[in-house]
Coordinates of C-alpha atoms in Angstrom, one line a residue:
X262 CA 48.4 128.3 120.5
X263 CA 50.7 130.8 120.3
X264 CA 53.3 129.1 121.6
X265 CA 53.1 125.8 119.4
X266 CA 55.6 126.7 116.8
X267 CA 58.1 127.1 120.2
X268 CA 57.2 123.7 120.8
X269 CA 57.3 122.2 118.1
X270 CA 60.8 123.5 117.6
X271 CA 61.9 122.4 121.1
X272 CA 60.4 118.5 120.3
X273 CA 62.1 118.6 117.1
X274 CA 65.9 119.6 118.8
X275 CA 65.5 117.2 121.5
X276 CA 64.4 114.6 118.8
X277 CA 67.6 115.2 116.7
X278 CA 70.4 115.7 119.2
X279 CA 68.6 112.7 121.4
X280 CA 69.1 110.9 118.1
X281 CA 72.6 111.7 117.4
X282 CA 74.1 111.0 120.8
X283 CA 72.6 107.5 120.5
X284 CA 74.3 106.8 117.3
X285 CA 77.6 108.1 118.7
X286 CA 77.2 105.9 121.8
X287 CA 76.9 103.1 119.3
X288 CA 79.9 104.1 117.1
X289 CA 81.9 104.3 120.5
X290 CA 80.7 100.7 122.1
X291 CA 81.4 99.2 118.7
X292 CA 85.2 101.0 119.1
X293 CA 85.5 99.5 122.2
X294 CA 85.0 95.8 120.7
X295 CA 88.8 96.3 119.9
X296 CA 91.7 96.1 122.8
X297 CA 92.7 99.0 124.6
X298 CA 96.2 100.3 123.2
X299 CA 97.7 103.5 124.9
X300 CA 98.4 106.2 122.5
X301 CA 98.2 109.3 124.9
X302 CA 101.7 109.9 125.0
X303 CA 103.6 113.0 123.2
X304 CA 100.5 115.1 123.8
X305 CA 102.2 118.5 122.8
X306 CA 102.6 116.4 119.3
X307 CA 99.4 115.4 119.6
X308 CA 97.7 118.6 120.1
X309 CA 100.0 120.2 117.3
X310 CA 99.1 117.2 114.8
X311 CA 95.8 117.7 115.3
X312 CA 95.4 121.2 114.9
X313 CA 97.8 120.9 111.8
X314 CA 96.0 117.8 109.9
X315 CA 92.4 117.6 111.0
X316 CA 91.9 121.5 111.5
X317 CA 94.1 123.1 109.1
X318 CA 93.9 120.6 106.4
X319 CA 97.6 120.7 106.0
X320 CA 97.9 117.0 103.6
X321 CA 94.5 117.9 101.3
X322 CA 96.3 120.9 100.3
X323 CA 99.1 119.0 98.7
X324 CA 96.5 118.3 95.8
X325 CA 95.8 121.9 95.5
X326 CA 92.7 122.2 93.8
X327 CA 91.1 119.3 95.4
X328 CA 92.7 120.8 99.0
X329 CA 91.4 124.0 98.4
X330 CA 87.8 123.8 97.5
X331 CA 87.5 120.8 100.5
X332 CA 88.7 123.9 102.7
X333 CA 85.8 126.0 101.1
X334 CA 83.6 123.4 101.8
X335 CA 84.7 122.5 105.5
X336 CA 85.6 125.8 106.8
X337 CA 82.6 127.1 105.4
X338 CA 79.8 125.0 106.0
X339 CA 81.3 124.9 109.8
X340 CA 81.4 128.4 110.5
X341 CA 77.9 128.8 108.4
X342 CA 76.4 126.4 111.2
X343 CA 77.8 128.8 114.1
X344 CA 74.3 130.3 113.0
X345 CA 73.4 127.1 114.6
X346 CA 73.2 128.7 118.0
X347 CA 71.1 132.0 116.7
X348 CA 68.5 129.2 114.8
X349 CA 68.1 127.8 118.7
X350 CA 67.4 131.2 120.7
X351 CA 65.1 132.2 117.9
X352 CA 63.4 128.9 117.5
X353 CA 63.1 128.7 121.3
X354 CA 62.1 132.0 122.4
X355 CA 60.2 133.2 119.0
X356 CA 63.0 135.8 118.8
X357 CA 64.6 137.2 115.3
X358 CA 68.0 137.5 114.3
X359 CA 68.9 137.4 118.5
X360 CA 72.8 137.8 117.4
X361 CA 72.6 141.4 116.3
X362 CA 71.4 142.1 120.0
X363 CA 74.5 140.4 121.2
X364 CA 77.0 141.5 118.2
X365 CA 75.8 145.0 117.5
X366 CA 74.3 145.9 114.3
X367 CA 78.1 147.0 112.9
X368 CA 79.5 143.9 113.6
X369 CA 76.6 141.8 113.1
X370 CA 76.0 143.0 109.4
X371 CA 80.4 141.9 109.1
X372 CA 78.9 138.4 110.6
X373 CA 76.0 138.1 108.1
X374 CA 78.0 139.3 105.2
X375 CA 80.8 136.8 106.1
X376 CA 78.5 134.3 106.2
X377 CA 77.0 134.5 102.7
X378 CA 80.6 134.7 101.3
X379 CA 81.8 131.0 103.0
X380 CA 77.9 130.0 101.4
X381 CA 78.9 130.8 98.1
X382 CA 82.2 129.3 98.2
X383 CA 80.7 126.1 99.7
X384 CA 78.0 126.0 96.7
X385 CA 81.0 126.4 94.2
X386 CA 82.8 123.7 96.4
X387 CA 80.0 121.1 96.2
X388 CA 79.0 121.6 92.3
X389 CA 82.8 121.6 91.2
X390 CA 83.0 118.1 93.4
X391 CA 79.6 116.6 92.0
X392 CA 80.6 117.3 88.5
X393 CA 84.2 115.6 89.1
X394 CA 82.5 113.0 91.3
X395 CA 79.9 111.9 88.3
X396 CA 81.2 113.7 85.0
X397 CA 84.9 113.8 85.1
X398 CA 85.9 110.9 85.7
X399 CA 88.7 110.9 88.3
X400 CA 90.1 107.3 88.3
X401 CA 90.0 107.0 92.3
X402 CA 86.2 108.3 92.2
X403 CA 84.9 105.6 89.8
X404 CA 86.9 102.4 91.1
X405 CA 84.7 99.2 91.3
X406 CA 84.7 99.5 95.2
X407 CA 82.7 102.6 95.2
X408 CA 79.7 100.9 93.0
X409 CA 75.9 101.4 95.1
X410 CA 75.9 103.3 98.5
X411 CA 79.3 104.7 98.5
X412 CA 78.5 106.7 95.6
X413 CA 75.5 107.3 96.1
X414 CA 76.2 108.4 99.8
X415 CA 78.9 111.1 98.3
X416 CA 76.5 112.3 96.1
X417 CA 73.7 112.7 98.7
X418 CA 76.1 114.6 101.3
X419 CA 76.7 117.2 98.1
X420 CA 72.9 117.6 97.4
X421 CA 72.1 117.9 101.2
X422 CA 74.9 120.7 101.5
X423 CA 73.5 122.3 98.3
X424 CA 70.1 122.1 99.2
X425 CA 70.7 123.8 103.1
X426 CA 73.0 126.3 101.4
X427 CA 70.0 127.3 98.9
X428 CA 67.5 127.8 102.0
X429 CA 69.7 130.2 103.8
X430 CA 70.4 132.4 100.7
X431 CA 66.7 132.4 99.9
X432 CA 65.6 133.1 104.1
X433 CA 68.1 135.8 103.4
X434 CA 66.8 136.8 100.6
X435 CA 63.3 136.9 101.7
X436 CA 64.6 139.4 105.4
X437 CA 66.3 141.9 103.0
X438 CA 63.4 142.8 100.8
X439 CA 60.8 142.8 103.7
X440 CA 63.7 145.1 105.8
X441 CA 63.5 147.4 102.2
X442 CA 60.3 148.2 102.3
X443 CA 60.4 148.5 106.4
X444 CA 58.5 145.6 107.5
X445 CA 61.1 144.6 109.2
X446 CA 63.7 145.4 111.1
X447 CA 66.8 146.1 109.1
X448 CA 70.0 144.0 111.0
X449 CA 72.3 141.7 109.3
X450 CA 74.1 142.5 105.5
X451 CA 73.7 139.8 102.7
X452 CA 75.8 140.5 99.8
X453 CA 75.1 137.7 97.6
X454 CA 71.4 137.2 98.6
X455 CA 70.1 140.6 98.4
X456 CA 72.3 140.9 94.7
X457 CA 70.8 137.6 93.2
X458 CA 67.8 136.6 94.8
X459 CA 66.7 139.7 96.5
X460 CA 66.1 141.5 92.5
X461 CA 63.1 137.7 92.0
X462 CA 61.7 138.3 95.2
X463 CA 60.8 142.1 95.2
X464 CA 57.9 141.2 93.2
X465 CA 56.1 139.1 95.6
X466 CA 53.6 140.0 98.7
X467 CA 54.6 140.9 102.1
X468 CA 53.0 137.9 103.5
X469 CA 54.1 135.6 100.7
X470 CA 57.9 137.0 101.6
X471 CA 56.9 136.3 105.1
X472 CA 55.9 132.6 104.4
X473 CA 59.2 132.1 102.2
X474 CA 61.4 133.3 104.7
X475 CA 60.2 131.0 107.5
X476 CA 59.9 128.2 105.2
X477 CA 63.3 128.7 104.4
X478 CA 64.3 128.7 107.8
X479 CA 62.4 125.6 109.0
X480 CA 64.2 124.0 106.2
X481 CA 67.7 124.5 107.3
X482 CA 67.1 123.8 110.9
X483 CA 65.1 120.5 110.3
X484 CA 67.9 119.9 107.5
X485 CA 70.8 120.7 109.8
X486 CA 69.2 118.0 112.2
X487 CA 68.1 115.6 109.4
X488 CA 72.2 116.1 108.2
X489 CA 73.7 115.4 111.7
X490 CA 71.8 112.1 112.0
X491 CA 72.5 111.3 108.4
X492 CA 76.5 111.0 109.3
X493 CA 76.0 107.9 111.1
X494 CA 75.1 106.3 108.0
X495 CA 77.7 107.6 106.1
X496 CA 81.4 108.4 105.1
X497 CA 81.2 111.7 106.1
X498 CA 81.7 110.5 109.8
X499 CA 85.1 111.7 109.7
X500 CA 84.0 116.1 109.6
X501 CA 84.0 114.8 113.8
X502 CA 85.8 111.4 114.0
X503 CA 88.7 112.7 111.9
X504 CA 90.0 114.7 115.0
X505 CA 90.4 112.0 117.3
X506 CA 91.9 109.5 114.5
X507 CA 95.0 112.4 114.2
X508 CA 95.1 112.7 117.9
X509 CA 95.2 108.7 118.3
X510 CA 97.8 108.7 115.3
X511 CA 100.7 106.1 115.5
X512 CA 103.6 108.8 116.1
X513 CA 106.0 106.2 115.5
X514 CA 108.1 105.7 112.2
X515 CA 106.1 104.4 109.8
X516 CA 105.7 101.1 109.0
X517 CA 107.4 99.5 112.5
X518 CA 106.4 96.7 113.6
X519 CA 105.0 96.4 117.2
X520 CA 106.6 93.7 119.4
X521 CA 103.9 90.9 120.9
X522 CA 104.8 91.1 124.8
X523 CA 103.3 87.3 124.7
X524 CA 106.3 86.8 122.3
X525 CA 108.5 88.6 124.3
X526 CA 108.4 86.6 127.3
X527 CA 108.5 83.3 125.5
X528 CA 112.0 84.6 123.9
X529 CA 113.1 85.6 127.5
X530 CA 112.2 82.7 128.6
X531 CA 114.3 80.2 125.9
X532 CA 117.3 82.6 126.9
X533 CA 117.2 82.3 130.3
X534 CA 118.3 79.3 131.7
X535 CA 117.1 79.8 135.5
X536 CA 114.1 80.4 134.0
X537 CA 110.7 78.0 135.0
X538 CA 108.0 77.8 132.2
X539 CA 105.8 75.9 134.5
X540 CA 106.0 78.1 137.6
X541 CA 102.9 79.1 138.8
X542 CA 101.8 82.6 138.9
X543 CA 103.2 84.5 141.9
X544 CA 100.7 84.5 145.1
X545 CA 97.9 87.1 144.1
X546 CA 98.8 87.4 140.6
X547 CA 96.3 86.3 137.8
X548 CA 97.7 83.8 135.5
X549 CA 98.8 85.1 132.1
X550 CA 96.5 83.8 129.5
X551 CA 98.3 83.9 126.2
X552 CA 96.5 86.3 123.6
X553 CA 95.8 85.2 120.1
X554 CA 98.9 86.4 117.7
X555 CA 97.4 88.7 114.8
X556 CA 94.1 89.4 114.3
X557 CA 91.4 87.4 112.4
X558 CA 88.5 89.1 113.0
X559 CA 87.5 92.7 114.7
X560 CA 87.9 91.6 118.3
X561 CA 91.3 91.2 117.9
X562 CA 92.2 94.7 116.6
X563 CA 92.8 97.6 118.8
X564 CA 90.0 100.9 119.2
X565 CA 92.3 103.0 117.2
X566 CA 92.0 100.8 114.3
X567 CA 88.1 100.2 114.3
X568 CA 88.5 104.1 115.0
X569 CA 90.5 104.3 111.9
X570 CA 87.7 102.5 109.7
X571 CA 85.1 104.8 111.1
X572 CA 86.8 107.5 110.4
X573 CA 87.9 106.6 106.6
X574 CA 86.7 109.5 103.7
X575 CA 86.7 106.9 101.1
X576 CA 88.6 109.5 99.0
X577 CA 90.9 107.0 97.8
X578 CA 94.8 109.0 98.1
X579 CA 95.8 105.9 99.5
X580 CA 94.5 103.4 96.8
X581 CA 95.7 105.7 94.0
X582 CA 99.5 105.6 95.3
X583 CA 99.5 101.9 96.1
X584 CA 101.9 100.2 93.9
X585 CA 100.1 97.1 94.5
X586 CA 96.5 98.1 93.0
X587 CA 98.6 100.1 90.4
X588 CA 100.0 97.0 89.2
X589 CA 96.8 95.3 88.9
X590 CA 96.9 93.3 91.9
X591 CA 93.6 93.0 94.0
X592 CA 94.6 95.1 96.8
X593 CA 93.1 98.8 97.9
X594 CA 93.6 100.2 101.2
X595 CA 90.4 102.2 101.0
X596 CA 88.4 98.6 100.6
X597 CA 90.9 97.7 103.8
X598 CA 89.2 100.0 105.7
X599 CA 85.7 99.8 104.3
X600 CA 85.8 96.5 105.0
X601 CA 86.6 96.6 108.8
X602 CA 83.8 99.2 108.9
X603 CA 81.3 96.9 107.2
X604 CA 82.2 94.0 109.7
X605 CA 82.3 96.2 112.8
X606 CA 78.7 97.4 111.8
X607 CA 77.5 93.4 111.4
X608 CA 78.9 93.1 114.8
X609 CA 76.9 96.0 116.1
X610 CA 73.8 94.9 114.6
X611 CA 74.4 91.4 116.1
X612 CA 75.0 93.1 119.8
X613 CA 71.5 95.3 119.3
X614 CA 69.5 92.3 118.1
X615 CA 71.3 89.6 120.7
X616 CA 72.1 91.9 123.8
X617 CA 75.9 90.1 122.9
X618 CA 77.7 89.1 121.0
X619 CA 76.5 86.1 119.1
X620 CA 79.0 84.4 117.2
X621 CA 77.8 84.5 113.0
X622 CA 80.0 82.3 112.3
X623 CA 81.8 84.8 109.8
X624 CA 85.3 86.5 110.4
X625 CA 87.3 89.8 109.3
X626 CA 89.3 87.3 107.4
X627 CA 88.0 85.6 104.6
X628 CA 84.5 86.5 104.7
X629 CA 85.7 90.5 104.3
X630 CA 89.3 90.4 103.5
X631 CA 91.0 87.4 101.5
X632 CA 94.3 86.3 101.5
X633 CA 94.9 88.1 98.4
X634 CA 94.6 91.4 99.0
X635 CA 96.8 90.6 102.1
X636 CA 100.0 89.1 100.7
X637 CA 99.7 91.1 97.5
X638 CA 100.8 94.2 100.3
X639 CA 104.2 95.5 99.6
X640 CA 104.6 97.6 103.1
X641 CA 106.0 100.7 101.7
X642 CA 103.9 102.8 103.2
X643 CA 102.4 105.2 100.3
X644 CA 99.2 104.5 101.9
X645 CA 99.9 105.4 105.6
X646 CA 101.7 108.7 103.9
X647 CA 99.2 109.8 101.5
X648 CA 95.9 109.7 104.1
X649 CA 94.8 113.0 104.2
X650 CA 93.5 112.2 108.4
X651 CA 96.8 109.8 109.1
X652 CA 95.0 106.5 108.9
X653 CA 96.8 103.4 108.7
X654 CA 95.3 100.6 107.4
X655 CA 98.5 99.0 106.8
X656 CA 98.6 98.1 109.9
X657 CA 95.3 95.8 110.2
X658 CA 97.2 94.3 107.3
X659 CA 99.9 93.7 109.6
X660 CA 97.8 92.2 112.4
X661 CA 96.2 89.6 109.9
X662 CA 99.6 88.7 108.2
X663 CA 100.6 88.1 111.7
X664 CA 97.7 85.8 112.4
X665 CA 97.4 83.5 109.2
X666 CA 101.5 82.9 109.8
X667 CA 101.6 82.7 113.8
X668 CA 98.2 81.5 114.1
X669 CA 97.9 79.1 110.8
X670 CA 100.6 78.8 109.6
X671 CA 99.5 79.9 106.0
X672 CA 102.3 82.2 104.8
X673 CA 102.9 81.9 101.1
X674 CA 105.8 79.7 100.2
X675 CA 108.3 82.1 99.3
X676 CA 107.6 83.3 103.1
X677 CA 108.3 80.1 104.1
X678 CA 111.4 79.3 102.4
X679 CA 112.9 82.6 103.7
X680 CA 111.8 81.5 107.4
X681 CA 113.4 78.5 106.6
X682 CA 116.7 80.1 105.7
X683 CA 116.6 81.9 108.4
X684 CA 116.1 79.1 111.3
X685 CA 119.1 76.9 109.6
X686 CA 121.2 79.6 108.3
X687 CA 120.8 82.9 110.2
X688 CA 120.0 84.2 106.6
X689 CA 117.4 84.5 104.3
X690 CA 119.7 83.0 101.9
X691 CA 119.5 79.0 101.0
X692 CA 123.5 78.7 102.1
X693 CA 125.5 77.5 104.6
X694 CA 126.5 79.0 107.7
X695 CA 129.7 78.4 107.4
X696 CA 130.0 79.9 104.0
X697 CA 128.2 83.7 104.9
X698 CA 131.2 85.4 104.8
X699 CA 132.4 83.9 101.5
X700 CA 131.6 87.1 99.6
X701 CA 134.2 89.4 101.3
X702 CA 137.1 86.9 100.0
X703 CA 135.7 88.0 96.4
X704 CA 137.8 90.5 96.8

């Protein structure tokens, strides 16, 4: 019997990382719905991106108040978790505080002490961000879009943080008055603990300290776990998906538009006159199957795109700067992204209840995203720019422009006229070719 809170604590870890690997082996089969596109090129740029945006935070500092308490916040609550590994080797082995053994008691009371500093600055973090999620009323933060679960997921993720941050002061707490009065041993400093909480605790009994201190520490280590599994469910996917969305980052000028091989050939085939369309395939090739143009539902995007949606922080930089939305139209960029997310996560249901995919009759288009968020798109690229992890969802805009004109033909008229112009008169202009260089005998 001695050995049942070992065990209990050993069910409990395998329970919650067996848990967690399952739903990121779901998040990466749904990924892999999308086509493969190759995006491991420039890896020194890739490395140094990043280390620069997803590590260093380099684009949330631009706002700097906003930038710098999401640093408190990150950087803290990640290094805080390093305590992770002690939580294990104690929980495991019925140890206490195995670090110092490994640190030294100098440098482990530098640790400790550290440690309750980024926990402070992580509580002011998440109280400073509730009260200007729910009280200040930061246009971006109260947009329609966010209405039900977003919301109510941001707000959660702040309360759980709070709430694991509180336990590991008051653990604290609890150790320093029972190392005080020499019940146990004393390793590990605790600045803000010992100054706040440890003054309401001396009052109480040894074994009531005793009780509150492993309570305290059950607490963060089932809420740690209880966190970790939470992230599948919520926005806050991008603390590990936001490093491989910067690595995966289109590198390319922004706003380019990637040429359609299938297009290509056809072009190269109209131009060259020795050319046969109806050749058959060469002996042992496959025969080229032409691809749908665009995309109208998730299938047809690539993995770095359904990575991108994955991996969105529904902050909203890119729907505040969006001329578009600005102007009143029905456009956001955030709701881009949401949107592929939400689909994608249909299409994972459908796989886990069906084995397959079994078509739902619904689509990316029209069922998620109309027509009229997509045309009401002005590419400029304040969206792309102002992502604080270098998502793009312009370009899933781009894929299903691409499709409702290649595919259906639906391009507004205006679109239409222009293409017109174009065809007849090399020019988007309704003139005739013979008259395009009328405007340099103006002169």
């Amino acid at each position: 019997m001695q050995y049942i809170d070992n065990i209990i604590f050993l069910i409990l870890l395998v329970a919650g990382f067996g848990l967690f690997a399952k739903s990121l082996l779901k998040i990466y089969r749904n990924i892999r719905l999308g086509h493969e596109i190759n995006r491991n090129d420039r890896k020194a740029e890739r490395w140094s991106t990043m280390a620069r945006v997803a590590m260093g935070q380099s684009k949330m500092v631009k706002r700097p108040v906003a930038g710098i308490l999401h640093l408190f916040v990150y950087v803290g609550f990640v290094i805080i978790n390093i305590e992770l590994i002690e939580i294990i080797v104690d929980g495991l082995f019925g140890t206490h505080r195995f670090l110092a053994s490994v640190f030294g008691n100098g440098f482990y009371s530098f640790f400790t002490a550290t440690l309750e500093i980024l926990a402070l600055l992580v509580v002011i973090g998440v109280v400073v961000f509730f009260i200007r999620r729910n009280f200040y009323g930061v246009k971006r933060l109260t947009m329609k879009e966010l209405f039900g679960w977003p919301k109510q997921d941001a707000n959660w993720i702040l309360i759980i943080e709070f709430a694991l941050m509180m336990a590991f002061f008051k653990m604290n707490a609890a150790d320093w008055v029972l190392q005080q009065r020499g019940v146990m041993p004393a390793l590990g400093s605790f600045p803000i603990s010992s100054t706040v909480l440890g003054p309401l605790f001396s009052g109480f009994s040894d074994g009531f300290l005793h009780f509150t201190e492993k309570g305290a520490w059950w607490f963060h280590f089932v809420g740690i776990l209880f966190f970790m599994n939470y992230l599948y469910y919520s926005k806050h996917l991008h603390i590990i998906l936001a490093f491989p969305s910067t690595w995966y980052a289109n590198l390319d000028k922004k706003g380019k538009f990637n040429n359609l091989d299938s297009v290509t050939k056809e072009i190269k085939l109209m131009m060259d006159p020795n050319a046969d369309p109806y050749a058959a395939p060469a002996e042992g090739a496959e025969a080229d199957v032409p691809s749908k143009f665009g995309a109208e539902d998730i299938f047809d995007l690539n993995q770095v795109q359904l990575l991108n949606a994955y991996s969105c922080t529904e902050c909203g930089r890119c729907t505040s700067v969006c001329p578009a939305n600005i102007t009143g139209k029905k456009l956001s960029p955030r709701l881009i992204l949401m949107k592929t997310r939400d689909r994608l996560e249909e299409v994972g249901r459908n796989i886990d209840k069906n084995g397959k995919f079994v078509d739902d009759g619904k689509k990316l288009l029209n069922d998620y995203i109309t027509k009229e968020e997509l045309w009401a798109c002005t590419t400029c690229n304040a969206c792309t720019e102002a992502c604080p992890v270098l998502l793009d969802p312009l370009s899933i805009i781009f894929e299903m422009r691409r499709f409702l004109v290649m595919e259906q033909s639906a391009a507004p008229q205006e679109l239409n006229l222009m293409m017109t112009n174009v065809e007849n008169n090399a020019a988007p202009w309704q003139y005739n070719q013979a008259d395009r260089l009328n405007w340099a005998n103006e002169n």
